[in-house]
Amino acid sequence: MQALFDIQIAIRDFMELGGPVLNVIALNILVMWILIVERILYFRSEHGRRVAAERAVWNAREERSSWHARQVREAIVSRLKLGANGSIPLIKTLVALCPLLGLVGTVTGMIEVFDVLALSGTGNTRSMAAGVSKATIPTMAGMVGALSGVFAAALLTRAANKSVKKLDEIFVHE
């Protein structure tokens, strides 16, 4: 129990060092990873069920060669593509937002450093150090969040593209 309390204190201290922008970055990373986990769960469970259900609908059709049948097939494949790609564009947007939010943290931290310099000159190094930490910690957090999200988004995009390619093969050759 003490270890959890120590972790909570360390996280709180880290968040205070980074300033208010770090809270926004943390929220961005949390939402990004919730969406990433949702996509992983979708591909592990729901996607296969949806493909099987749509395949059953397609196999239940008596004729599959008319213009109308091709349009039905296109609609089925399109629905499955939309399901496979789901929130991947939003994940990519949140990944791109991480370093930008880190840059906002850098600017706000440097503004604090310049305020200290304007008020007290170079004599107040403790206040200047606090501003520098508010400038560097959000930058680091934004970059770490973006790097973790880039790898996850790339894997999810690859999985979506692979499943879409399989869909084209399944529904075109039947």
Coordinates of N, CA, C and O in Angstrom, one line a residue:
M1 N 0.8 -1.2 0.0 CA 0.0 0.0 0.0 C 0.9 1.3 0.0 O 0.5 2.2 -0.6
Q2 N 2.0 1.2 0.7 CA 2.9 2.3 0.8 C 3.5 2.6 -0.6 O 3.7 3.8 -1.0
A3 N 3.7 1.6 -1.4 CA 4.3 1.8 -2.7 C 3.3 2.5 -3.6 O 3.8 3.4 -4.4
L4 N 2.1 2.2 -3.5 CA 1.1 2.9 -4.3 C 1.0 4.4 -3.9 O 0.9 5.3 -4.7
F5 N 1.1 4.6 -2.6 CA 1.1 6.0 -2.1 C 2.3 6.8 -2.6 O 2.2 7.9 -3.0
D6 N 3.5 6.1 -2.6 CA 4.7 6.8 -3.1 C 4.6 7.1 -4.6 O 5.1 8.1 -5.0
I7 N 4.0 6.1 -5.3 CA 3.8 6.3 -6.8 C 2.9 7.5 -7.0 O 3.2 8.4 -7.9
Q8 N 1.8 7.6 -6.2 CA 0.9 8.7 -6.4 C 1.6 10.1 -6.1 O 1.4 11.0 -6.8
I9 N 2.4 10.1 -5.1 CA 3.1 11.3 -4.7 C 4.1 11.7 -5.8 O 4.2 12.9 -6.2
A10 N 4.8 10.7 -6.4 CA 5.7 11.0 -7.4 C 5.0 11.5 -8.7 O 5.5 12.5 -9.3
I11 N 3.9 10.9 -9.0 CA 3.1 11.4 -10.2 C 2.6 12.8 -9.9 O 2.7 13.7 -10.8
R12 N 2.1 13.1 -8.7 CA 1.6 14.4 -8.4 C 2.8 15.5 -8.5 O 2.6 16.5 -9.1
D13 N 3.9 15.1 -8.0 CA 5.1 16.0 -8.0 C 5.5 16.3 -9.5 O 5.8 17.4 -9.8
F14 N 5.5 15.2 -10.3 CA 5.9 15.4 -11.7 C 4.9 16.3 -12.4 O 5.3 17.2 -13.2
M15 N 3.6 16.1 -12.2 CA 2.6 16.9 -12.8 C 2.7 18.4 -12.4 O 2.5 19.3 -13.2
E16 N 3.1 18.6 -11.1 CA 3.2 20.0 -10.6 C 4.5 20.7 -11.3 O 4.5 21.8 -11.6
L17 N 5.5 19.9 -11.5 CA 6.7 20.4 -12.1 C 6.5 20.8 -13.5 O 7.1 21.8 -14.0
G18 N 5.6 20.1 -14.2 CA 5.4 20.4 -15.6 C 4.4 21.5 -15.9 O 4.3 22.0 -17.0
G19 N 3.7 21.9 -14.9 CA 2.7 23.0 -15.1 C 1.4 22.5 -15.6 O 1.2 21.3 -15.8
P20 N 0.5 23.5 -15.9 CA -0.9 23.1 -16.3 C -0.9 22.4 -17.6 O -1.9 21.7 -17.9
V21 N 0.0 22.7 -18.5 CA 0.0 22.1 -19.8 C 0.2 20.6 -19.8 O -0.4 19.8 -20.6
L22 N 0.9 20.1 -18.8 CA 1.1 18.7 -18.6 C -0.1 18.0 -18.3 O -0.3 16.8 -18.7
N23 N -1.1 18.6 -17.7 CA -2.4 18.0 -17.4 C -3.1 17.7 -18.8 O -3.7 16.7 -19.0
V24 N -3.0 18.7 -19.7 CA -3.7 18.5 -21.0 C -3.0 17.4 -21.8 O -3.6 16.6 -22.4
I25 N -1.7 17.4 -21.7 CA -0.9 16.3 -22.4 C -1.3 15.0 -21.8 O -1.5 14.0 -22.6
A26 N -1.4 14.9 -20.5 CA -1.7 13.6 -19.9 C -3.1 13.2 -20.3 O -3.4 12.0 -20.6
L27 N -4.1 14.1 -20.4 CA -5.4 13.8 -20.8 C -5.4 13.3 -22.3 O -6.1 12.3 -22.6
N28 N -4.6 14.0 -23.1 CA -4.5 13.6 -24.5 C -4.0 12.2 -24.7 O -4.5 11.4 -25.4
I29 N -2.9 11.9 -23.9 CA -2.3 10.6 -24.0 C -3.3 9.5 -23.5 O -3.4 8.4 -24.0
L30 N -4.0 9.8 -22.4 CA -5.0 8.9 -21.9 C -6.1 8.6 -22.9 O -6.4 7.4 -23.1
V31 N -6.7 9.6 -23.5 CA -7.7 9.4 -24.5 C -7.1 8.6 -25.7 O -7.8 7.6 -26.2
M32 N -5.9 8.9 -26.1 CA -5.3 8.2 -27.2 C -5.1 6.7 -26.9 O -5.5 5.9 -27.7
W33 N -4.6 6.4 -25.7 CA -4.4 5.0 -25.4 C -5.8 4.3 -25.1 O -5.8 3.1 -25.4
I34 N -6.8 5.0 -24.7 CA -8.1 4.3 -24.6 C -8.6 3.9 -25.9 O -9.1 2.8 -26.1
L35 N -8.4 4.8 -26.9 CA -8.8 4.5 -28.3 C -7.9 3.4 -28.9 O -8.4 2.5 -29.6
I36 N -6.7 3.3 -28.6 CA -5.8 2.3 -29.1 C -6.2 0.9 -28.5 O -6.3 -0.1 -29.2
V37 N -6.5 0.9 -27.2 CA -6.9 -0.4 -26.6 C -8.3 -0.8 -27.2 O -8.5 -2.0 -27.4
E38 N -9.1 0.2 -27.4 CA -10.4 -0.2 -28.1 C -10.2 -0.8 -29.4 O -10.9 -1.8 -29.8
R39 N -9.3 -0.3 -30.2 CA -9.1 -0.8 -31.6 C -8.5 -2.2 -31.4 O -8.8 -3.1 -32.2
I40 N -7.6 -2.4 -30.5 CA -6.9 -3.7 -30.3 C -8.0 -4.8 -29.9 O -8.1 -5.9 -30.5
L41 N -8.9 -4.4 -29.0 CA -10.0 -5.3 -28.6 C -10.9 -5.5 -29.8 O -11.4 -6.7 -30.0
Y42 N -11.2 -4.5 -30.6 CA -12.0 -4.7 -31.8 C -11.4 -5.7 -32.7 O -12.2 -6.6 -33.2
F43 N -10.2 -5.6 -33.0 CA -9.5 -6.6 -34.0 C -9.5 -8.0 -33.4 O -9.5 -8.9 -34.1
R44 N -9.3 -8.1 -32.1 CA -9.2 -9.4 -31.5 C -10.5 -10.1 -31.3 O -10.6 -11.3 -31.3
S45 N -11.6 -9.4 -31.3 CA -12.9 -10.0 -31.0 C -14.0 -9.7 -32.0 O -14.5 -10.5 -32.7
E46 N -14.3 -8.4 -32.1 CA -15.5 -8.0 -32.9 C -15.3 -8.1 -34.4 O -16.3 -8.4 -35.1
H47 N -14.2 -7.8 -34.9 CA -14.0 -7.7 -36.4 C -14.3 -9.1 -37.0 O -14.9 -9.2 -38.0
G48 N -13.8 -10.1 -36.4 CA -14.0 -11.5 -37.0 C -15.5 -11.8 -37.0 O -16.0 -12.4 -37.9
R49 N -16.2 -11.4 -35.9 CA -17.6 -11.7 -35.9 C -18.4 -10.9 -37.0 O -19.3 -11.4 -37.6
R50 N -18.0 -9.7 -37.2 CA -18.6 -8.9 -38.2 C -18.4 -9.4 -39.6 O -19.3 -9.5 -40.4
V51 N -17.1 -9.8 -39.8 CA -16.8 -10.4 -41.1 C -17.6 -11.7 -41.4 O -18.2 -11.9 -42.4
A52 N -17.7 -12.5 -40.3 CA -18.5 -13.8 -40.5 C -20.0 -13.5 -40.7 O -20.6 -14.1 -41.5
A53 N -20.5 -12.5 -40.0 CA -21.9 -12.1 -40.2 C -22.2 -11.6 -41.6 O -23.2 -12.0 -42.3
E54 N -21.3 -10.7 -42.1 CA -21.5 -10.2 -43.4 C -21.2 -11.2 -44.5 O -21.9 -11.2 -45.6
R55 N -20.3 -12.2 -44.2 CA -20.1 -13.3 -45.2 C -21.3 -14.1 -45.3 O -21.7 -14.6 -46.4
A56 N -22.0 -14.4 -44.1 CA -23.2 -15.2 -44.1 C -24.3 -14.5 -44.9 O -25.1 -15.1 -45.7
V57 N -24.4 -13.1 -44.8 CA -25.4 -12.4 -45.6 C -25.1 -12.5 -47.1 O -26.0 -12.8 -47.9
W58 N -23.8 -12.4 -47.4 CA -23.4 -12.5 -48.8 C -23.7 -13.9 -49.4 O -24.1 -14.1 -50.5
N59 N -23.3 -14.9 -48.6 CA -23.5 -16.3 -49.0 C -25.0 -16.7 -49.1 O -25.4 -17.6 -49.8
A60 N -25.9 -16.0 -48.4 CA -27.3 -16.3 -48.4 C -27.9 -15.8 -49.7 O -29.0 -16.2 -50.1
R61 N -27.2 -14.9 -50.4 CA -27.8 -14.4 -51.7 C -27.7 -15.5 -52.7 O -26.8 -16.2 -52.9
E62 N -28.8 -15.5 -53.5 CA -28.9 -16.6 -54.6 C -28.0 -16.2 -55.8 O -27.3 -17.0 -56.4
E63 N -28.1 -14.9 -56.2 CA -27.3 -14.5 -57.4 C -26.3 -13.4 -56.9 O -26.6 -12.6 -56.0
R64 N -25.1 -13.6 -57.5 CA -24.0 -12.7 -57.1 C -23.3 -12.0 -58.2 O -22.2 -11.5 -58.0
S65 N -23.9 -12.0 -59.4 CA -23.2 -11.5 -60.5 C -23.8 -10.3 -61.2 O -23.2 -9.6 -62.0
S66 N -25.0 -9.9 -60.8 CA -25.6 -8.7 -61.4 C -25.1 -7.4 -60.8 O -24.3 -7.4 -59.9
W67 N -25.5 -6.3 -61.4 CA -25.1 -5.0 -61.0 C -25.5 -4.8 -59.5 O -24.8 -4.3 -58.7
H68 N -26.7 -5.2 -59.2 CA -27.3 -5.0 -57.9 C -26.4 -5.8 -56.8 O -26.1 -5.3 -55.8
A69 N -26.1 -7.0 -57.2 CA -25.3 -7.9 -56.3 C -23.9 -7.2 -56.1 O -23.4 -7.3 -54.9
R70 N -23.3 -6.7 -57.1 CA -22.0 -6.0 -56.9 C -22.1 -4.8 -56.0 O -21.2 -4.5 -55.2
Q71 N -23.2 -4.1 -56.1 CA -23.5 -2.9 -55.2 C -23.7 -3.4 -53.8 O -23.2 -2.8 -52.8
V72 N -24.3 -4.5 -53.6 CA -24.5 -5.1 -52.2 C -23.1 -5.5 -51.7 O -22.8 -5.2 -50.5
R73 N -22.3 -6.1 -52.5 CA -21.0 -6.5 -52.1 C -20.1 -5.3 -51.7 O -19.4 -5.3 -50.7
E74 N -20.2 -4.3 -52.5 CA -19.5 -3.1 -52.2 C -19.9 -2.4 -50.9 O -19.1 -2.0 -50.1
A75 N -21.2 -2.5 -50.6 CA -21.7 -1.9 -49.4 C -21.2 -2.8 -48.2 O -20.9 -2.2 -47.2
I76 N -21.2 -4.1 -48.3 CA -20.7 -4.9 -47.3 C -19.3 -4.7 -47.0 O -18.9 -4.5 -45.8
V77 N -18.5 -4.6 -48.1 CA -17.0 -4.4 -47.9 C -16.8 -3.0 -47.3 O -15.9 -2.8 -46.4
S78 N -17.6 -2.0 -47.7 CA -17.4 -0.6 -47.2 C -17.7 -0.6 -45.7 O -17.0 0.1 -45.0
R79 N -18.8 -1.2 -45.3 CA -19.1 -1.3 -43.9 C -18.0 -1.9 -43.1 O -17.7 -1.4 -42.0
L80 N -17.5 -3.0 -43.6 CA -16.4 -3.6 -42.8 C -15.1 -2.8 -42.8 O -14.4 -2.8 -41.8
K81 N -14.8 -2.1 -43.9 CA -13.7 -1.2 -44.0 C -13.8 -0.1 -42.9 O -12.9 0.3 -42.2
L82 N -15.0 0.5 -42.9 CA -15.3 1.6 -41.9 C -15.1 1.1 -40.5 O -14.5 1.7 -39.6
G83 N -15.6 -0.2 -40.2 CA -15.4 -0.8 -38.9 C -13.9 -1.0 -38.6 O -13.5 -0.8 -37.5
A84 N -13.2 -1.5 -39.6 CA -11.7 -1.8 -39.4 C -10.9 -0.5 -39.1 O -10.1 -0.5 -38.3
N85 N -11.3 0.6 -39.9 CA -10.5 1.8 -39.7 C -10.9 2.6 -38.5 O -10.2 3.3 -37.9
G86 N -12.2 2.5 -38.1 CA -12.8 3.1 -36.9 C -12.1 4.4 -36.4 O -12.2 5.4 -37.1
S87 N -11.5 4.3 -35.3 CA -11.0 5.5 -34.7 C -9.5 5.7 -35.0 O -8.8 6.5 -34.3
I88 N -8.9 5.1 -36.0 CA -7.5 5.2 -36.3 C -7.2 6.6 -36.7 O -6.2 7.2 -36.3
P89 N -8.0 7.3 -37.5 CA -7.7 8.7 -37.8 C -7.6 9.6 -36.6 O -6.8 10.5 -36.5
L90 N -8.5 9.4 -35.7 CA -8.5 10.2 -34.4 C -7.3 9.9 -33.6 O -6.7 10.8 -33.0
I91 N -6.9 8.6 -33.6 CA -5.6 8.2 -32.9 C -4.4 9.0 -33.5 O -3.6 9.5 -32.8
K92 N -4.4 9.0 -34.8 CA -3.3 9.7 -35.5 C -3.3 11.2 -35.2 O -2.2 11.8 -35.0
T93 N -4.5 11.7 -35.1 CA -4.6 13.2 -34.7 C -4.1 13.4 -33.3 O -3.4 14.4 -33.1
L94 N -4.5 12.6 -32.4 CA -4.0 12.7 -31.0 C -2.5 12.5 -30.9 O -1.8 13.2 -30.1
V95 N -1.9 11.6 -31.7 CA -0.5 11.5 -31.8 C 0.2 12.7 -32.2 O 1.2 13.2 -31.7
A96 N -0.4 13.3 -33.3 CA 0.2 14.6 -33.8 C 0.0 15.7 -32.8 O 0.9 16.7 -32.8
L97 N -1.0 15.7 -32.0 CA -1.2 16.8 -31.1 C -0.3 16.7 -29.9 O 0.0 17.8 -29.3
C98 N 0.3 15.6 -29.5 CA 1.2 15.4 -28.4 C 2.4 16.4 -28.5 O 2.6 17.1 -27.5
P99 N 3.2 16.3 -29.5 CA 4.3 17.3 -29.6 C 3.9 18.7 -29.6 O 4.6 19.6 -29.1
L100 N 2.8 19.0 -30.2 CA 2.3 20.4 -30.3 C 2.0 20.9 -28.9 O 2.3 22.0 -28.6
L101 N 1.3 20.1 -28.1 CA 1.0 20.4 -26.7 C 2.3 20.6 -25.9 O 2.4 21.4 -25.1
G102 N 3.3 19.7 -26.2 CA 4.6 19.8 -25.6 C 5.3 21.2 -25.9 O 5.9 21.8 -25.0
L103 N 5.1 21.6 -27.1 CA 5.7 22.9 -27.5 C 5.0 24.1 -26.8 O 5.6 25.0 -26.4
V104 N 3.6 23.9 -26.6 CA 2.9 24.9 -25.8 C 3.5 25.0 -24.4 O 3.7 26.1 -23.8
G105 N 3.8 23.8 -23.8 CA 4.4 23.8 -22.5 C 5.7 24.4 -22.5 O 6.1 25.1 -21.5
T106 N 6.5 24.2 -23.5 CA 7.8 24.9 -23.6 C 7.7 26.4 -23.7 O 8.4 27.1 -22.9
V107 N 6.8 26.9 -24.5 CA 6.6 28.3 -24.6 C 6.1 28.9 -23.2 O 6.6 29.9 -22.8
T108 N 5.1 28.3 -22.6 CA 4.7 28.8 -21.3 C 5.7 28.8 -20.3 O 5.9 29.7 -19.4
G109 N 6.6 27.7 -20.2 CA 7.7 27.7 -19.3 C 8.7 28.7 -19.5 O 9.2 29.3 -18.6
M110 N 9.0 29.0 -20.8 CA 10.0 30.0 -21.1 C 9.5 31.4 -20.8 O 10.2 32.3 -20.4
I111 N 8.2 31.6 -21.0 CA 7.6 32.9 -20.6 C 7.7 33.1 -19.1 O 8.1 34.2 -18.7
E112 N 7.6 32.0 -18.3 CA 7.8 32.2 -16.9 C 9.3 32.5 -16.6 O 9.5 33.3 -15.7
V113 N 10.2 31.9 -17.3 CA 11.6 32.2 -17.1 C 11.9 33.7 -17.5 O 12.6 34.4 -16.7
F114 N 11.3 34.2 -18.6 CA 11.5 35.6 -18.9 C 10.8 36.5 -18.0 O 11.4 37.6 -17.7
D115 N 9.7 36.1 -17.4 CA 9.1 37.0 -16.3 C 10.0 37.1 -15.1 O 10.2 38.2 -14.6
V116 N 10.6 36.0 -14.7 CA 11.6 36.0 -13.6 C 12.7 36.9 -13.9 O 13.2 37.7 -13.1
L117 N 13.3 36.8 -15.1 CA 14.4 37.6 -15.5 C 14.0 39.1 -15.6 O 14.8 39.9 -15.2
A118 N 12.8 39.4 -16.0 CA 12.4 40.8 -16.1 C 12.2 41.4 -14.7 O 12.5 42.6 -14.4
L119 N 11.7 40.6 -13.7 CA 11.4 41.1 -12.4 C 12.7 41.2 -11.5 O 12.9 42.1 -10.8
S120 N 13.5 40.1 -11.5 CA 14.5 40.0 -10.6 C 15.9 39.9 -11.2 O 16.9 39.7 -10.5
G121 N 16.0 39.9 -12.5 CA 17.3 39.7 -13.1 C 17.8 38.3 -13.1 O 17.0 37.4 -12.9
T122 N 19.1 38.1 -13.2 CA 19.6 36.8 -13.2 C 19.9 36.2 -11.8 O 20.5 35.2 -11.6
G123 N 19.6 37.0 -10.7 CA 19.9 36.6 -9.4 C 19.0 35.5 -8.8 O 19.4 34.9 -7.8
N124 N 17.8 35.4 -9.3 CA 16.9 34.4 -8.7 C 16.9 33.1 -9.6 O 16.0 32.8 -10.4
T125 N 17.9 32.3 -9.3 CA 18.1 31.1 -10.1 C 17.1 30.0 -9.8 O 16.7 29.2 -10.7
R126 N 16.6 30.0 -8.6 CA 15.6 29.0 -8.2 C 14.3 29.2 -9.0 O 13.7 28.2 -9.5
S127 N 13.8 30.4 -9.2 CA 12.6 30.7 -10.0 C 12.9 30.4 -11.4 O 12.0 29.9 -12.1
M128 N 14.1 30.7 -11.9 CA 14.4 30.4 -13.3 C 14.4 28.9 -13.5 O 13.9 28.5 -14.6
A129 N 14.9 28.2 -12.6 CA 15.0 26.7 -12.7 C 13.6 26.1 -12.8 O 13.3 25.2 -13.5
A130 N 12.6 26.7 -12.0 CA 11.3 26.2 -12.0 C 10.7 26.5 -13.4 O 9.9 25.6 -13.9
G131 N 10.9 27.6 -14.0 CA 10.4 27.9 -15.3 C 11.0 27.0 -16.4 O 10.4 26.6 -17.3
V132 N 12.3 26.7 -16.2 CA 13.0 25.8 -17.2 C 12.4 24.4 -17.1 O 12.2 23.7 -18.1
S133 N 12.1 23.9 -15.9 CA 11.5 22.6 -15.7 C 10.1 22.6 -16.3 O 9.7 21.6 -16.9
K134 N 9.4 23.7 -16.2 CA 8.0 23.8 -16.8 C 8.1 23.9 -18.3 O 7.2 23.6 -19.0
A135 N 9.3 24.2 -18.8 CA 9.5 24.2 -20.2 C 10.0 22.9 -20.8 O 9.6 22.5 -21.9
T136 N 10.8 22.1 -20.0 CA 11.3 20.9 -20.6 C 10.4 19.7 -20.3 O 10.3 18.8 -21.2
I137 N 9.8 19.6 -19.2 CA 9.0 18.4 -18.8 C 7.8 18.2 -19.8 O 7.6 17.1 -20.3
P138 N 7.0 19.3 -20.1 CA 5.9 19.0 -21.1 C 6.5 18.6 -22.5 O 5.8 17.8 -23.2
T139 N 7.6 19.2 -22.9 CA 8.2 18.8 -24.2 C 8.5 17.3 -24.2 O 8.2 16.5 -25.1
M140 N 9.1 16.8 -23.1 CA 9.5 15.4 -23.0 C 8.2 14.6 -22.9 O 8.2 13.5 -23.6
A141 N 7.2 15.0 -22.2 CA 6.0 14.2 -22.1 C 5.3 14.1 -23.4 O 4.8 13.0 -23.8
G142 N 5.3 15.2 -24.1 CA 4.6 15.2 -25.4 C 5.3 14.3 -26.4 O 4.7 13.6 -27.2
M143 N 6.7 14.3 -26.4 CA 7.4 13.4 -27.3 C 7.3 12.0 -26.9 O 7.1 11.1 -27.8
V144 N 7.3 11.6 -25.6 CA 7.1 10.2 -25.2 C 5.7 9.8 -25.6 O 5.6 8.6 -26.1
G145 N 4.7 10.6 -25.4 CA 3.4 10.2 -25.7 C 3.2 10.0 -27.2 O 2.6 9.1 -27.7
A146 N 3.8 10.9 -28.0 CA 3.8 10.8 -29.5 C 4.5 9.5 -30.0 O 4.0 8.8 -30.8
L147 N 5.6 9.3 -29.4 CA 6.4 8.1 -29.9 C 5.6 6.8 -29.6 O 5.5 5.9 -30.4
S148 N 5.1 6.7 -28.4 CA 4.3 5.5 -28.1 C 3.1 5.4 -29.0 O 2.7 4.3 -29.4
G149 N 2.4 6.5 -29.3 CA 1.3 6.5 -30.1 C 1.6 6.2 -31.6 O 0.8 5.6 -32.3
V150 N 2.7 6.7 -32.0 CA 3.1 6.4 -33.4 C 3.3 4.9 -33.7 O 2.8 4.4 -34.7
F151 N 3.9 4.3 -32.8 CA 4.1 2.8 -33.0 C 2.8 2.1 -33.0 O 2.5 1.2 -33.8
A152 N 1.9 2.4 -32.0 CA 0.6 1.8 -31.9 C -0.2 2.1 -33.1 O -0.9 1.2 -33.7
A153 N -0.2 3.3 -33.6 CA -1.0 3.7 -34.7 C -0.5 3.0 -36.0 O -1.3 2.6 -36.8
A154 N 0.8 2.9 -36.1 CA 1.3 2.1 -37.3 C 0.9 0.7 -37.3 O 0.5 0.1 -38.3
L155 N 0.9 0.1 -36.1 CA 0.5 -1.3 -36.0 C -1.0 -1.5 -36.3 O -1.4 -2.4 -37.0
L156 N -1.8 -0.6 -35.8 CA -3.2 -0.6 -36.0 C -3.6 -0.3 -37.5 O -4.4 -1.0 -38.1
T157 N -2.8 0.6 -38.1 CA -3.1 0.9 -39.5 C -2.7 -0.3 -40.4 O -3.4 -0.7 -41.3
R158 N -1.6 -1.0 -40.0 CA -1.2 -2.2 -40.7 C -2.2 -3.3 -40.6 O -2.6 -4.0 -41.6
A159 N -2.8 -3.5 -39.4 CA -3.8 -4.5 -39.2 C -5.1 -4.2 -39.9 O -5.7 -5.0 -40.5
A160 N -5.5 -2.9 -40.0 CA -6.7 -2.5 -40.7 C -6.5 -2.7 -42.2 O -7.4 -3.2 -42.9
N161 N -5.3 -2.3 -42.7 CA -5.0 -2.5 -44.2 C -5.0 -4.0 -44.5 O -5.5 -4.4 -45.6
K162 N -4.5 -4.8 -43.6 CA -4.4 -6.3 -43.9 C -5.8 -6.9 -43.9 O -6.1 -7.7 -44.8
S163 N -6.6 -6.4 -43.0 CA -8.0 -7.0 -42.9 C -8.8 -6.5 -44.1 O -9.6 -7.2 -44.6
V164 N -8.6 -5.3 -44.6 CA -9.3 -4.7 -45.7 C -8.9 -5.5 -47.0 O -9.7 -5.9 -47.8
K165 N -7.6 -5.8 -47.1 CA -7.1 -6.6 -48.2 C -7.7 -8.0 -48.2 O -8.1 -8.5 -49.3
K166 N -7.9 -8.6 -47.0 CA -8.5 -9.9 -46.9 C -10.0 -9.8 -47.3 O -10.5 -10.7 -48.0
L167 N -10.6 -8.7 -47.0 CA -12.0 -8.5 -47.3 C -12.2 -8.5 -48.8 O -13.2 -9.1 -49.4
D168 N -11.4 -7.8 -49.5 CA -11.4 -7.7 -51.0 C -11.3 -9.1 -51.6 O -12.0 -9.4 -52.5
E169 N -10.4 -9.9 -51.0 CA -10.1 -11.2 -51.5 C -11.3 -12.1 -51.2 O -11.7 -12.9 -52.1
I170 N -11.9 -12.0 -50.0 CA -13.0 -12.9 -49.7 C -14.2 -12.6 -50.5 O -14.8 -13.5 -51.1
F171 N -14.6 -11.3 -50.6 CA -15.9 -11.0 -51.3 C -15.8 -10.9 -52.8 O -16.8 -10.9 -53.5
V172 N -14.6 -10.8 -53.4 CA -14.4 -10.7 -54.8 C -14.4 -12.1 -55.4 O -15.0 -12.3 -56.4
H173 N -13.7 -13.0 -54.7 CA -13.6 -14.3 -55.3 C -14.7 -15.3 -55.0 O -14.7 -16.4 -55.5
E174 N -15.7 -14.8 -54.3 CA -16.8 -15.7 -54.0 C -17.9 -15.6 -55.0 O -18.1 -14.5 -55.6

